[in-house]
mmCIF file of C-alpha atoms in Angstrom:
data_model
loop_
_atom_site.group_PDB
_atom_site.id
_atom_site.type_symbol
_atom_site.label_atom_id
_atom_site.label_comp_id
_atom_site.label_asym_id
_atom_site.label_seq_id
_atom_site.Cartn_x
_atom_site.Cartn_y
_atom_site.Cartn_z
ATOM 1 C CA ASP I 991 0.039 0.494 -0.333
ATOM 2 C CA HIS I 992 2.813 2.345 0.520
ATOM 3 C CA ILE I 993 4.392 2.008 -2.655
ATOM 4 C CA ILE I 994 1.769 2.461 -4.731
ATOM 5 C CA ILE I 995 0.837 5.607 -3.752
ATOM 6 C CA PRO I 996 3.646 7.171 -4.453
ATOM 7 C CA MET I 997 3.726 5.136 -7.647
ATOM 8 C CA VAL I 998 -0.037 6.275 -8.746
ATOM 9 C CA ALA I 999 0.849 10.423 -7.693
ATOM 10 C CA ALA I 1000 4.473 10.019 -10.107
ATOM 11 C CA LEU I 1001 2.128 8.488 -12.410
ATOM 12 C CA VAL I 1002 -0.620 10.695 -12.407
ATOM 13 C CA PHE I 1003 2.367 13.615 -12.467
ATOM 14 C CA GLY I 1004 4.148 12.466 -15.611
ATOM 15 C CA LEU I 1005 0.810 12.033 -17.537
ATOM 16 C CA LEU I 1006 -0.481 16.041 -16.518
ATOM 17 C CA SER I 1007 3.131 16.576 -17.021
ATOM 18 C CA GLY I 1008 4.157 15.066 -20.402
ATOM 19 C CA TYR I 1009 1.114 15.392 -22.164
ATOM 20 C CA PRO I 1010 1.070 19.206 -22.533
ATOM 21 C CA ALA I 1011 5.394 18.877 -23.132
ATOM 22 C CA ALA I 1012 4.782 16.253 -25.720
ATOM 23 C CA SER I 1013 1.897 18.586 -27.849
ATOM 24 C CA LEU I 1014 3.989 21.334 -27.495
ATOM 25 C CA MET I 1015 6.446 19.426 -29.124
ATOM 26 C CA ARG I 1016 4.054 17.784 -31.950
ATOM 27 C CA GLY I 1017 2.895 21.718 -33.151
ATOM 28 C CA TYR I 1018 7.043 22.340 -32.666
ATOM 29 C CA PHE I 1019 7.356 19.619 -35.482
ATOM 30 C CA ARG I 1020 4.204 20.308 -37.182
ATOM 31 C CA SER I 1021 5.078 24.011 -37.960
ATOM 32 C CA LEU I 1022 8.245 23.506 -38.797
ATOM 33 C CA ASP I 1023 6.572 20.514 -41.068
ATOM 34 C CA LEU I 1024 4.440 23.471 -42.862
ATOM 35 C CA MET I 1025 7.918 25.590 -43.361
ATOM 36 C CA GLU I 1026 8.813 23.043 -45.337
ATOM 37 C CA GLU I 1027 6.368 22.864 -47.585
ATOM 38 C CA GLN I 1028 5.835 26.853 -47.691
ATOM 39 C CA LEU I 1029 9.822 26.673 -49.184
ATOM 40 C CA LEU I 1030 8.992 24.100 -51.647
ATOM 41 C CA SER I 1031 6.385 25.982 -53.230
ATOM 42 C CA ILE I 1032 7.456 29.531 -52.975
ATOM 43 C CA SER I 1033 6.965 30.888 -56.411
ATOM 44 C CA PHE I 1034 7.159 34.841 -57.779
ATOM 45 C CA ALA I 1035 3.222 33.711 -59.995
ATOM 46 C CA GLN I 1036 1.518 33.845 -55.991
ATOM 47 C CA THR I 1037 2.931 36.155 -54.930
ATOM 48 C CA ARG I 1038 1.417 39.432 -54.056
ATOM 49 C CA SER I 1039 1.879 42.637 -52.702
ATOM 50 C CA ALA I 1040 -0.659 46.405 -51.320
ATOM 51 C CA CYS I 1041 1.099 48.233 -54.659
ATOM 52 C CA CYS I 1042 -1.395 44.421 -56.495
ATOM 53 C CA ASP I 1043 -4.440 44.934 -54.394
ATOM 54 C CA SER I 1044 -4.384 48.968 -55.354
ATOM 55 C CA ASN I 1045 -4.279 47.348 -58.818
ATOM 56 C CA HIS I 1046 -1.040 49.835 -58.596
ATOM 57 C CA ILE I 1047 -2.980 52.969 -57.913
ATOM 58 C CA SER I 1048 -2.019 55.401 -54.739
ATOM 59 C CA HIS I 1049 -5.035 56.582 -52.767
ATOM 60 C CA ALA I 1050 -4.375 59.590 -54.249
ATOM 61 C CA GLY I 1051 -5.303 58.658 -57.684
ATOM 62 C CA ARG I 1052 -1.915 58.437 -59.257
ATOM 63 C CA PRO I 1053 0.149 55.375 -60.706
ATOM 64 C CA LEU I 1054 2.340 53.055 -57.952
ATOM 65 C CA LEU I 1055 5.348 51.891 -59.106
ATOM 66 C CA CYS I 1056 4.747 47.877 -58.503
ATOM 67 C CA ASP I 1057 6.948 46.228 -55.192
ATOM 68 C CA ARG I 1058 6.345 42.959 -57.015
ATOM 69 C CA LYS I 1059 8.493 43.764 -59.834
ATOM 70 C CA VAL I 1060 11.345 46.052 -58.591
ATOM 71 C CA VAL I 1061 11.939 42.332 -55.826
ATOM 72 C CA GLN I 1062 12.044 40.388 -59.245
ATOM 73 C CA GLU I 1063 14.378 42.529 -61.212
ATOM 74 C CA CYS I 1064 16.199 42.630 -58.004
ATOM 75 C CA VAL I 1065 16.247 38.782 -57.286
ATOM 76 C CA SER I 1066 17.547 38.788 -61.177
ATOM 77 C CA ARG I 1067 20.179 40.879 -60.524
ATOM 78 C CA TRP I 1068 21.674 38.585 -57.876
ATOM 79 C CA PHE I 1069 21.242 35.374 -58.795
ATOM 80 C CA GLY I 1070 20.754 35.994 -61.968
ATOM 81 C CA SER I 1071 17.477 34.226 -62.580
ATOM 82 C CA GLU I 1072 14.266 33.723 -60.507
ATOM 83 C CA ALA I 1073 14.807 29.890 -60.729
ATOM 84 C CA ALA I 1074 18.599 30.079 -59.884
ATOM 85 C CA PHE I 1075 16.446 32.086 -56.504
ATOM 86 C CA ILE I 1076 13.327 29.438 -56.257
ATOM 87 C CA GLU I 1077 16.691 26.917 -56.014
ATOM 88 C CA SER I 1078 18.891 28.162 -53.644
ATOM 89 C CA ILE I 1079 15.576 28.220 -50.986
ATOM 90 C CA HIS I 1080 14.903 24.602 -52.321
ATOM 91 C CA HIS I 1081 18.165 24.013 -51.488
ATOM 92 C CA GLU I 1082 20.671 25.568 -49.393
ATOM 93 C CA VAL I 1083 18.134 27.568 -47.790
ATOM 94 C CA LEU I 1084 16.085 24.585 -46.057
ATOM 95 C CA ASN I 1085 19.138 22.043 -45.468
ATOM 96 C CA ILE I 1086 20.413 25.093 -43.492
ATOM 97 C CA LEU I 1087 16.668 26.055 -41.699
ATOM 98 C CA LYS I 1088 15.969 22.103 -41.106
ATOM 99 C CA PRO I 1089 18.768 20.937 -39.465
ATOM 100 C CA ALA I 1090 19.473 24.001 -36.971
ATOM 101 C CA LEU I 1091 14.670 23.997 -36.209
ATOM 102 C CA SER I 1092 14.519 20.758 -36.074
ATOM 103 C CA GLY I 1093 17.570 20.360 -34.228
ATOM 104 C CA THR I 1094 17.216 22.305 -31.403
ATOM 105 C CA ILE I 1095 13.971 23.153 -30.255
ATOM 106 C CA PHE I 1096 15.080 24.630 -26.927
ATOM 107 C CA THR I 1097 17.364 27.767 -28.208
ATOM 108 C CA ARG I 1098 17.694 29.346 -24.854
ATOM 109 C CA GLU I 1099 19.936 27.894 -21.530
ATOM 110 C CA TRP I 1100 17.988 27.611 -19.095
ATOM 111 C CA ALA I 1101 21.209 26.830 -16.886
#
């Protein structure tokens, strides 16, 4: 009898503290999977900017330069092409982020 009560208490404590921790970890890794999906599906064709949403007309009625086109031009100059940029995101960025974020879940030392 004396051993059963502490064992039950330890089991209850483990369940009460372990479930939220496991749930948090599952959520974290699900968000990593979502990040990977988003990085693998990135494209300029799907990108919109506030200027696009206003049909490139300012509140004052003047034409606006398209932010998306400016970014596309910069990317083309920096990477050589949009395809090279997308390839860089798919391989270099993902290969850096995925191991770093999945290997180090807690980035702050508590000791």
